[in-house]
Structures are given as structure tokens and as C-alpha cells.
mmCIF file of C-alpha atoms and ligand atoms in Angstrom:
data_model
loop_
_atom_site.group_PDB
_atom_site.id
_atom_site.type_symbol
_atom_site.label_atom_id
_atom_site.label_comp_id
_atom_site.label_asym_id
_atom_site.label_seq_id
_atom_site.Cartn_x
_atom_site.Cartn_y
_atom_site.Cartn_z
ATOM 1 C CA MET A 278 45.867 11.688 45.830
ATOM 2 C CA SER A 279 47.218 12.364 49.312
ATOM 3 C CA GLU A 280 44.244 14.160 50.853
ATOM 4 C CA LEU A 281 40.590 13.282 51.410
ATOM 5 C CA SER A 282 38.047 15.272 49.373
ATOM 6 C CA VAL A 283 35.997 15.921 52.551
ATOM 7 C CA ASN A 284 36.588 17.554 55.966
ATOM 8 C CA HIS A 285 34.105 15.249 57.752
ATOM 9 C CA LEU A 286 33.119 11.620 57.270
ATOM 10 C CA LEU A 287 29.344 11.939 57.438
ATOM 11 C CA GLY A 288 28.446 9.121 55.056
ATOM 12 C CA ILE A 289 29.786 7.064 52.153
ATOM 13 C CA LYS A 290 27.364 9.052 49.985
ATOM 14 C CA TYR A 291 29.665 12.085 50.304
ATOM 15 C CA ILE A 292 33.020 10.467 49.438
ATOM 16 C CA THR A 293 34.698 9.190 46.269
ATOM 17 C CA GLN A 294 36.400 6.021 45.060
ATOM 18 C CA GLU A 295 39.741 7.900 45.402
ATOM 19 C CA ASP A 296 38.928 8.665 49.057
ATOM 20 C CA ILE A 297 38.299 4.955 49.673
ATOM 21 C CA ASP A 298 41.575 3.989 47.961
ATOM 22 C CA LEU A 299 43.475 6.498 50.119
ATOM 23 C CA ILE A 300 41.784 5.270 53.327
ATOM 24 C CA PHE A 301 42.642 1.639 52.472
ATOM 25 C CA LYS A 302 46.257 2.446 51.612
ATOM 26 C CA THR A 303 46.613 4.315 54.925
ATOM 27 C CA ALA A 304 44.857 1.486 56.797
ATOM 28 C CA ASP A 305 47.363 -1.042 55.365
ATOM 29 C CA HIS A 306 50.107 0.949 57.060
ATOM 30 C CA PHE A 307 48.245 1.169 60.391
ATOM 31 C CA LYS A 308 47.405 -2.531 60.278
ATOM 32 C CA GLU A 309 51.132 -3.198 60.176
ATOM 33 C CA VAL A 310 51.600 -0.771 63.122
ATOM 34 C CA ILE A 311 49.005 -2.468 65.353
ATOM 35 C CA ASN A 312 50.643 -5.825 64.806
ATOM 36 C CA ARG A 313 53.997 -4.546 66.117
ATOM 37 C CA PRO A 314 55.058 -5.118 69.755
ATOM 38 C CA ILE A 315 54.657 -1.331 70.281
ATOM 39 C CA LYS A 316 51.249 -0.695 68.758
ATOM 40 C CA LYS A 317 51.350 3.075 68.951
ATOM 41 C CA VAL A 318 52.476 5.986 66.782
ATOM 42 C CA PRO A 319 52.850 9.634 67.889
ATOM 43 C CA SER A 320 51.006 11.055 64.836
ATOM 44 C CA LEU A 321 48.133 12.810 66.667
ATOM 45 C CA ARG A 322 49.843 13.923 69.880
ATOM 46 C CA ASP A 323 48.422 17.434 69.457
ATOM 47 C CA ILE A 324 44.830 16.399 68.649
ATOM 48 C CA THR A 325 41.904 16.009 71.081
ATOM 49 C CA ILE A 326 38.953 13.854 70.096
ATOM 50 C CA ALA A 327 35.531 13.626 71.768
ATOM 51 C CA ASN A 328 33.552 10.412 71.395
ATOM 52 C CA LEU A 329 29.895 11.367 71.749
ATOM 53 C CA PHE A 330 27.613 8.354 72.002
ATOM 54 C CA PHE A 331 23.929 9.233 72.212
ATOM 55 C CA GLU A 332 23.039 5.604 71.477
ATOM 56 C CA ASN A 333 24.385 2.303 72.852
ATOM 57 C CA SER A 334 27.484 0.782 71.377
ATOM 58 C CA THR A 335 30.141 -1.744 72.308
ATOM 59 C CA ARG A 336 32.506 -2.548 69.480
ATOM 60 C CA THR A 337 32.232 0.721 67.553
ATOM 61 C CA LYS A 338 32.977 2.806 70.665
ATOM 62 C CA LEU A 339 35.866 0.587 71.760
ATOM 63 C CA SER A 340 37.228 0.454 68.230
ATOM 64 C CA PHE A 341 37.238 4.246 67.835
ATOM 65 C CA GLU A 342 38.768 4.737 71.269
ATOM 66 C CA LEU A 343 41.515 2.239 70.573
ATOM 67 C CA ALA A 344 42.187 3.783 67.150
ATOM 68 C CA GLU A 345 42.489 7.245 68.741
ATOM 69 C CA LYS A 346 44.785 6.022 71.504
ATOM 70 C CA ARG A 347 47.027 4.154 69.070
ATOM 71 C CA LEU A 348 47.468 7.445 67.222
ATOM 72 C CA SER A 349 48.365 9.116 70.584
ATOM 73 C CA ALA A 350 45.385 11.520 70.484
ATOM 74 C CA ASP A 351 43.878 12.834 73.725
ATOM 75 C CA VAL A 352 40.445 11.275 74.139
ATOM 76 C CA ILE A 353 37.328 12.245 76.053
ATOM 77 C CA ASN A 354 34.223 10.076 76.214
ATOM 78 C CA PHE A 355 30.616 11.018 76.614
ATOM 79 C CA SER A 356 27.580 8.790 76.753
ATOM 80 C CA ALA A 357 24.094 10.251 76.697
ATOM 81 C CA ALA A 358 22.694 8.045 79.453
ATOM 82 C CA ALA A 359 24.969 9.726 82.021
ATOM 83 C CA SER A 360 24.782 13.292 80.677
ATOM 84 C CA SER A 361 22.905 16.606 80.765
ATOM 85 C CA VAL A 362 21.009 15.582 77.617
ATOM 86 C CA LYS A 363 18.632 13.958 80.063
ATOM 87 C CA LYS A 364 18.206 17.416 81.649
ATOM 88 C CA GLY A 365 16.957 18.875 78.373
ATOM 89 C CA GLU A 366 20.112 20.325 76.800
ATOM 90 C CA THR A 367 20.086 20.632 72.972
ATOM 91 C CA LEU A 368 22.580 18.773 70.768
ATOM 92 C CA ILE A 369 24.292 21.991 69.637
ATOM 93 C CA ASP A 370 24.635 23.255 73.223
ATOM 94 C CA THR A 371 26.009 19.920 74.429
ATOM 95 C CA VAL A 372 28.558 19.772 71.626
ATOM 96 C CA ASN A 373 29.537 23.466 71.822
ATOM 97 C CA ASN A 374 30.224 23.073 75.530
ATOM 98 C CA ILE A 375 32.511 20.165 74.792
ATOM 99 C CA LEU A 376 34.204 22.017 71.926
ATOM 100 C CA SER A 377 34.934 25.063 74.083
ATOM 101 C CA MET A 378 37.337 22.762 75.924
ATOM 102 C CA LYS A 379 39.423 22.821 72.689
ATOM 103 C CA VAL A 380 38.344 19.624 71.016
ATOM 104 C CA ASP A 381 39.464 19.137 67.395
ATOM 105 C CA MET A 382 37.362 16.203 66.290
ATOM 106 C CA VAL A 383 34.028 14.650 67.192
ATOM 107 C CA VAL A 384 33.044 11.010 66.696
ATOM 108 C CA MET A 385 29.285 10.839 67.088
ATOM 109 C CA ARG A 386 26.664 8.092 67.257
ATOM 110 C CA HIS A 387 23.118 9.411 67.389
ATOM 111 C CA PRO A 388 19.638 7.841 67.041
ATOM 112 C CA ASN A 389 18.471 10.517 64.564
ATOM 113 C CA PRO A 390 19.266 10.158 60.852
ATOM 114 C CA GLY A 391 21.146 13.250 59.644
ATOM 115 C CA ALA A 392 22.437 14.235 63.111
ATOM 116 C CA GLY A 393 26.038 14.429 61.838
ATOM 117 C CA VAL A 394 25.130 16.510 58.783
ATOM 118 C CA PHE A 395 23.134 18.867 61.012
ATOM 119 C CA LEU A 396 25.998 19.255 63.465
ATOM 120 C CA SER A 397 28.532 19.876 60.676
ATOM 121 C CA LYS A 398 26.582 23.024 59.741
ATOM 122 C CA HIS A 399 26.851 24.421 63.272
ATOM 123 C CA ILE A 400 30.287 23.538 64.633
ATOM 124 C CA LYS A 401 33.886 23.940 63.509
ATOM 125 C CA ALA A 402 35.357 20.571 64.551
ATOM 126 C CA SER A 403 35.762 17.699 62.124
ATOM 127 C CA ILE A 404 32.966 15.112 62.516
ATOM 128 C CA ILE A 405 32.956 11.351 62.008
ATOM 129 C CA ASN A 406 29.546 9.712 61.868
ATOM 130 C CA ALA A 407 29.665 6.524 63.963
ATOM 131 C CA GLY A 408 26.049 5.659 63.056
ATOM 132 C CA ASP A 409 23.058 7.988 62.709
ATOM 133 C CA GLY A 410 19.828 6.086 63.288
ATOM 134 C CA ALA A 411 18.901 3.896 60.326
ATOM 135 C CA HIS A 412 20.835 6.160 57.930
ATOM 136 C CA GLU A 413 24.610 5.625 57.549
ATOM 137 C CA HIS A 414 27.515 3.956 59.345
ATOM 138 C CA PRO A 415 30.405 4.841 57.049
ATOM 139 C CA THR A 416 33.360 3.397 58.990
ATOM 140 C CA GLN A 417 31.533 0.049 59.235
ATOM 141 C CA ALA A 418 31.104 -0.063 55.446
ATOM 142 C CA LEU A 419 34.760 0.889 54.952
ATOM 143 C CA LEU A 420 36.000 -1.852 57.265
ATOM 144 C CA ASP A 421 33.636 -4.325 55.575
ATOM 145 C CA SER A 422 34.998 -3.522 52.098
ATOM 146 C CA TYR A 423 38.561 -3.545 53.435
ATOM 147 C CA SER A 424 37.946 -7.032 54.858
ATOM 148 C CA ILE A 425 36.471 -8.275 51.555
ATOM 149 C CA LYS A 426 39.508 -6.925 49.716
ATOM 150 C CA GLU A 427 41.838 -8.588 52.203
ATOM 151 C CA ARG A 428 40.139 -11.983 51.791
ATOM 152 C CA LEU A 429 39.327 -11.935 48.066
ATOM 153 C CA GLY A 430 41.983 -9.611 46.603
ATOM 154 C CA GLU A 431 39.558 -6.973 45.378
ATOM 155 C CA VAL A 432 36.051 -5.610 45.736
ATOM 156 C CA ALA A 433 35.416 -4.692 42.076
ATOM 157 C CA GLY A 434 33.466 -7.371 40.232
ATOM 158 C CA LYS A 435 32.629 -9.392 43.361
ATOM 159 C CA ASN A 436 29.055 -10.499 44.028
ATOM 160 C CA VAL A 437 27.917 -9.410 47.481
ATOM 161 C CA VAL A 438 24.538 -10.170 49.025
ATOM 162 C CA ILE A 439 23.329 -8.218 52.059
ATOM 163 C CA VAL A 440 20.847 -10.338 54.001
ATOM 164 C CA GLY A 441 18.250 -9.386 56.603
ATOM 165 C CA ASP A 442 16.773 -6.194 57.983
ATOM 166 C CA ILE A 443 17.643 -3.740 55.211
ATOM 167 C CA LEU A 444 14.879 -1.307 56.181
ATOM 168 C CA HIS A 445 16.301 -0.381 59.582
ATOM 169 C CA SER A 446 19.991 -0.921 58.879
ATOM 170 C CA ARG A 447 22.529 1.881 58.521
ATOM 171 C CA VAL A 448 25.111 -0.820 57.806
ATOM 172 C CA ALA A 449 23.116 -1.879 54.714
ATOM 173 C CA LEU A 450 22.846 1.619 53.245
ATOM 174 C CA SER A 451 26.511 2.507 53.784
ATOM 175 C CA ASN A 452 27.574 -0.874 52.395
ATOM 176 C CA ILE A 453 25.445 -0.424 49.281
ATOM 177 C CA TYR A 454 27.041 2.970 48.580
ATOM 178 C CA ALA A 455 30.567 1.689 49.278
ATOM 179 C CA LEU A 456 30.260 -1.532 47.272
ATOM 180 C CA LYS A 457 28.673 0.180 44.264
ATOM 181 C CA LEU A 458 31.346 2.905 44.324
ATOM 182 C CA GLN A 459 34.025 0.211 44.120
ATOM 183 C CA GLY A 460 32.328 -1.697 41.283
ATOM 184 C CA ALA A 461 30.912 -4.704 43.167
ATOM 185 C CA ASN A 462 27.576 -6.315 42.181
ATOM 186 C CA VAL A 463 25.096 -6.059 45.045
ATOM 187 C CA LYS A 464 21.937 -8.013 45.835
ATOM 188 C CA ILE A 465 19.619 -7.551 48.769
ATOM 189 C CA CYS A 466 17.859 -10.501 50.398
ATOM 190 C CA GLY A 467 15.354 -10.644 53.253
ATOM 191 C CA PRO A 468 11.656 -10.636 54.084
ATOM 192 C CA LYS A 469 9.794 -8.324 51.695
ATOM 193 C CA THR A 470 8.550 -6.266 54.646
ATOM 194 C CA LEU A 471 12.153 -5.432 55.595
ATOM 195 C CA ILE A 472 13.239 -4.267 52.124
ATOM 196 C CA PRO A 473 12.545 -0.588 51.361
ATOM 197 C CA LYS A 474 10.626 0.044 48.134
ATOM 198 C CA TYR A 475 13.221 2.522 46.797
ATOM 199 C CA ILE A 476 16.127 0.088 47.139
ATOM 200 C CA GLU A 477 16.463 -0.786 43.422
ATOM 201 C CA SER A 478 17.002 2.897 42.627
ATOM 202 C CA LEU A 479 20.384 2.494 44.386
ATOM 203 C CA GLY A 480 21.479 0.070 41.661
ATOM 204 C CA VAL A 481 20.973 -3.167 43.590
ATOM 205 C CA GLU A 482 18.791 -6.196 42.813
ATOM 206 C CA VAL A 483 16.369 -7.841 45.211
ATOM 207 C CA GLU A 484 16.379 -11.635 45.621
ATOM 208 C CA LEU A 485 13.836 -12.934 48.106
ATOM 209 C CA ASP A 486 15.074 -16.544 47.960
ATOM 210 C CA LEU A 487 18.068 -16.971 50.279
ATOM 211 C CA ARG A 488 19.415 -20.133 48.612
ATOM 212 C CA LYS A 489 19.415 -18.465 45.178
ATOM 213 C CA ALA A 490 21.146 -15.401 46.639
ATOM 214 C CA LEU A 491 23.824 -17.538 48.283
ATOM 215 C CA GLU A 492 24.382 -19.585 45.085
ATOM 216 C CA TRP A 493 25.021 -16.280 43.272
ATOM 217 C CA CYS A 494 27.302 -14.507 45.731
ATOM 218 C CA ASP A 495 30.979 -14.521 46.701
ATOM 219 C CA VAL A 496 30.214 -12.804 50.010
ATOM 220 C CA ALA A 497 27.126 -12.786 52.265
ATOM 221 C CA ASN A 498 26.883 -9.949 54.791
ATOM 222 C CA MET A 499 24.388 -11.122 57.413
ATOM 223 C CA LEU A 500 22.628 -8.292 59.263
ATOM 224 C CA ARG A 501 20.988 -8.335 62.661
ATOM 225 C CA VAL A 502 17.236 -7.813 62.910
ATOM 226 C CA GLN A 503 17.008 -4.329 64.489
ATOM 227 C CA ASN A 504 14.238 -5.109 66.980
ATOM 228 C CA GLU A 505 14.904 -1.867 68.851
ATOM 229 C CA ARG A 506 13.880 0.142 65.754
ATOM 230 C CA MET A 507 10.625 -1.763 65.145
ATOM 231 C CA ASP A 508 7.283 -0.510 66.374
ATOM 232 C CA ILE A 509 5.284 -3.261 64.597
ATOM 233 C CA SER A 510 5.900 -6.928 63.665
ATOM 234 C CA TYR A 511 7.593 -7.240 60.287
ATOM 235 C CA PHE A 512 7.585 -11.071 60.191
ATOM 236 C CA PRO A 513 5.534 -13.740 61.971
ATOM 237 C CA SER A 514 8.153 -15.124 64.371
ATOM 238 C CA THR A 515 11.882 -15.433 64.999
ATOM 239 C CA ARG A 516 11.549 -19.150 64.237
ATOM 240 C CA GLU A 517 10.136 -18.421 60.783
ATOM 241 C CA TYR A 518 12.788 -15.738 60.134
ATOM 242 C CA ARG A 519 15.512 -18.235 61.012
ATOM 243 C CA GLN A 520 14.001 -20.897 58.746
ATOM 244 C CA GLN A 521 13.807 -18.585 55.738
ATOM 245 C CA TYR A 522 16.719 -16.185 56.195
ATOM 246 C CA GLY A 523 19.081 -17.800 58.708
ATOM 247 C CA VAL A 524 22.322 -19.388 57.459
ATOM 248 C CA SER A 525 23.337 -22.752 58.929
ATOM 249 C CA LYS A 526 26.461 -24.813 58.218
ATOM 250 C CA ASP A 527 24.298 -27.416 56.434
ATOM 251 C CA LEU A 528 23.015 -24.730 54.081
ATOM 252 C CA LEU A 529 26.553 -23.430 53.425
ATOM 253 C CA ASP A 530 27.878 -26.939 52.797
ATOM 254 C CA SER A 531 25.077 -27.648 50.329
ATOM 255 C CA LEU A 532 26.054 -24.708 48.073
ATOM 256 C CA ASN A 533 28.016 -25.240 44.868
ATOM 257 C CA LYS A 534 30.920 -23.051 46.111
ATOM 258 C CA GLU A 535 32.573 -21.698 49.246
ATOM 259 C CA ILE A 536 31.354 -18.226 50.110
ATOM 260 C CA VAL A 537 32.651 -15.698 52.662
ATOM 261 C CA ILE A 538 30.386 -14.881 55.630
ATOM 262 C CA MET A 539 30.382 -11.435 57.271
ATOM 263 C CA HIS A 540 28.445 -9.882 60.135
ATOM 264 C CA PRO A 541 28.839 -6.381 61.641
ATOM 265 C CA GLY A 542 27.958 -7.633 65.139
ATOM 266 C CA PRO A 543 26.379 -7.943 67.574
ATOM 267 C CA ILE A 544 25.405 -11.449 66.409
ATOM 268 C CA ASN A 545 22.206 -13.114 67.505
ATOM 269 C CA ARG A 546 23.608 -16.630 67.404
ATOM 270 C CA GLY A 547 21.017 -19.034 66.042
ATOM 271 C CA VAL A 548 18.949 -16.307 64.349
ATOM 272 C CA GLU A 549 20.789 -14.759 61.375
ATOM 273 C CA ILE A 550 23.623 -17.290 61.521
ATOM 274 C CA THR A 551 24.217 -20.410 63.592
ATOM 275 C CA SER A 552 27.221 -20.686 65.917
ATOM 276 C CA ASP A 553 29.046 -23.169 63.673
ATOM 277 C CA VAL A 554 28.812 -20.664 60.797
ATOM 278 C CA ALA A 555 29.978 -17.741 62.958
ATOM 279 C CA ASP A 556 32.997 -19.720 64.148
ATOM 280 C CA SER A 557 33.833 -21.428 60.819
ATOM 281 C CA GLY A 558 36.798 -20.706 58.523
ATOM 282 C CA GLN A 559 34.407 -19.125 56.035
ATOM 283 C CA SER A 560 33.505 -16.406 58.548
ATOM 284 C CA ILE A 561 35.640 -13.224 58.596
ATOM 285 C CA ILE A 562 33.720 -11.647 61.483
ATOM 286 C CA LEU A 563 36.733 -11.261 63.774
ATOM 287 C CA ASP A 564 38.883 -9.975 60.882
ATOM 288 C CA GLN A 565 36.248 -7.263 60.434
ATOM 289 C CA VAL A 566 36.657 -6.262 64.089
ATOM 290 C CA GLN A 567 40.441 -6.228 63.843
ATOM 291 C CA ASN A 568 40.412 -4.272 60.578
ATOM 292 C CA GLY A 569 37.980 -1.809 62.150
ATOM 293 C CA VAL A 570 40.746 -0.352 64.309
ATOM 294 C CA ALA A 571 43.162 0.103 61.371
ATOM 295 C CA VAL A 572 40.488 1.596 59.109
ATOM 296 C CA ARG A 573 39.332 4.025 61.845
ATOM 297 C CA MET A 574 42.952 5.014 62.514
ATOM 298 C CA ALA A 575 43.243 5.814 58.797
ATOM 299 C CA VAL A 576 40.046 7.900 58.713
ATOM 300 C CA ILE A 577 40.981 9.850 61.856
ATOM 301 C CA TYR A 578 44.567 10.403 60.687
ATOM 302 C CA LEU A 579 43.497 11.636 57.236
ATOM 303 C CA LEU A 580 40.811 13.982 58.618
ATOM 304 C CA ALA A 581 43.176 15.304 61.304
ATOM 305 C CA SER A 582 45.768 16.139 58.663
ATOM 306 C CA LYS A 583 43.216 18.499 57.105
ATOM 307 C CA ILE A 584 42.621 20.408 60.352
ATOM 308 C CA LYS A 585 45.987 22.172 60.503
HETATM 309 C C1 NCD B 192 25.857 -2.171 63.872
HETATM 310 C C2 NCD B 192 25.214 -0.856 64.240
HETATM 311 O O1 NCD B 192 25.308 -0.413 65.382
HETATM 312 O O2 NCD B 192 24.655 -0.285 63.344
HETATM 313 N N1 NCD B 192 26.802 -2.621 64.773
HETATM 314 C C3 NCD B 192 28.054 -2.088 64.749
HETATM 315 O O3 NCD B 192 28.255 -0.898 64.611
HETATM 316 N N2 NCD B 192 29.067 -2.962 64.810
HETATM 317 C C4 NCD B 192 24.897 -3.205 63.513
HETATM 318 C C5 NCD B 192 23.848 -3.625 64.502
HETATM 319 O O4 NCD B 192 23.648 -3.018 65.535
HETATM 320 O O5 NCD B 192 23.206 -4.627 64.197
#
């Protein structure tokens, strides 16, 4: 297959195993490019991309922007805090105004689940979802799987536990879809209050005991507690969360095998993982960040090739 089955990347739910294989094969090539002295290719010289961030972001925004620039696309940036959204403009009006300046592709982060799907029904440009509320974050899940494959050779058959705030995490949902699609075994671990009741219907198992989950897995993806999405207390205190669901080096060293530690960032050092875990050889957190640029270059390149 040389073409994606979709015209937008709105979620992992909408793509296939073949799409993922094609994205990874393309990302391998771009990873080689970004490690050259000249880290740039002219592929998208005729494409203009708008990065629309209606919600805060550091690494995702920088990663997309870098990916676009390394493909030689023209890039415009928009962040809601400094925009007319605050003056009451609707999403469709905001985006249509930007598109009338001849923009070919939109990368959008938005606090509302489904914002990308909604927009795709109203505009012509190709859309990449860079996180829609607690729903999906497809490029994060792709770069996570790509990083697992890089470290362990393959994703199929691997045991992956996703630990923490599953309820509010778009990273969790996109990872579950992506890992299941590629044939990994997935468990979810965290406080019961932060695990949605429907989760087992996605083909994953729940393990409330962190030690048991870690003994089982090859990879632990440690998620941040999404305090900004919580209107009530879901656990008694940060101290108790850390004691029950935080990973320390002592805990890792006491396991019967060496597991891989991942984290999408931003890390709360000392809460979900301690500093010595984050900075240890078992952690692939910075590989995830580096791979993020190559994987996003691949997604943008493949979607752009469908525009013409
Ligand atoms: C994640 C996000 O924004 O969903 N971060 C990211 O994109 N790297 C995870 C988080 O905020 O905890």
C-alpha cells in the first residue's frame, strides 16, 4: 500500500493496520533525514499548514512545527489565547477565515472531544487531530508504538500496561486503539475512580495492583494525572497516588525482569515516576520526543500527497 486509507487523521479509531505500517515505513525514512547534517527535504514546498491550538501545548506544537518546517512547508501558527475566539467567533468562522488565505492542511488541538470530526464535515482542508479534549491524540499513540517497535523489535505480542489517569486521557484511548490494532496485549492500571467503566469493552484488562501489572508487562506507559480536567477529587491525595501508582527505581529493580518505561510528557517528577526512573536507561521518554518529529513528518507527508 502506498496511500493512506483516510484524508484526515482524526483518530486511531478511523485508520487501519496497513495505514500504521505505511506511516512507520515513511517515518523510518524521515528519521534518517533528521539525523543528517542538512535535516530538511523539499517535499512540501507548495503546501501551507496552519497549526491551530485552542488548548495549551509545548512539545506537540513544537514537534508539529518542526516536522512541517523539515518538510519545507509554509507554516502559520495560531493560539486561542491571543485570538478572536475570545471575542466570540465560532470555530468554523475562525477556521474558514484562515483557510481563505489558501491553507491546505490544519493541525488542531481543541478542548472539546470530536472537534476535529466536526470540522472535517465543514471545511475542505486536510485535518490532523493534535488532541481533542479527553478523546484522541493519534500522533502521540503512533509515536509511542513506533518507539516500542524501535526498542523491542515489534509491537505485536508485547504486553503493555497503561498506568494512571485513564478516564481523562486522550493518550490512553489512542494508545489502546493503536496497540490493539497491532496485536499487542493491553492492561490498564490505576485508581478505580480513574478507570472508565466501559474500558474492558475495548479489549483490555484492568489490573488495580501496580506491582502485578509491572510483573506482567514488557512496557509501562505512565500517564500524567490530568488535574486540569478534574472538577472533583478522584483520589485522597497526591502522596497516596504516588505510593500506590508511582514508579520508583527501587520498585523497578525489585521486578523479575527489565521493563521499558514510557511517558508522553509533561512529567510530574516524583508523582507518576521518580526522577531516577525518568532519567534511567530503561526510560525511552526522550526517544519518544525525537521519534515524534519523524512520525509527524510521515503523517503530514502522506496526507499532503492525497491533496493534489
Ligand atoms: C499529552 C496531552 O497533551 O494529551 N501530552 C502530549 O501531547 N505530549 C499528555 C498530557 O498532557 O499529560
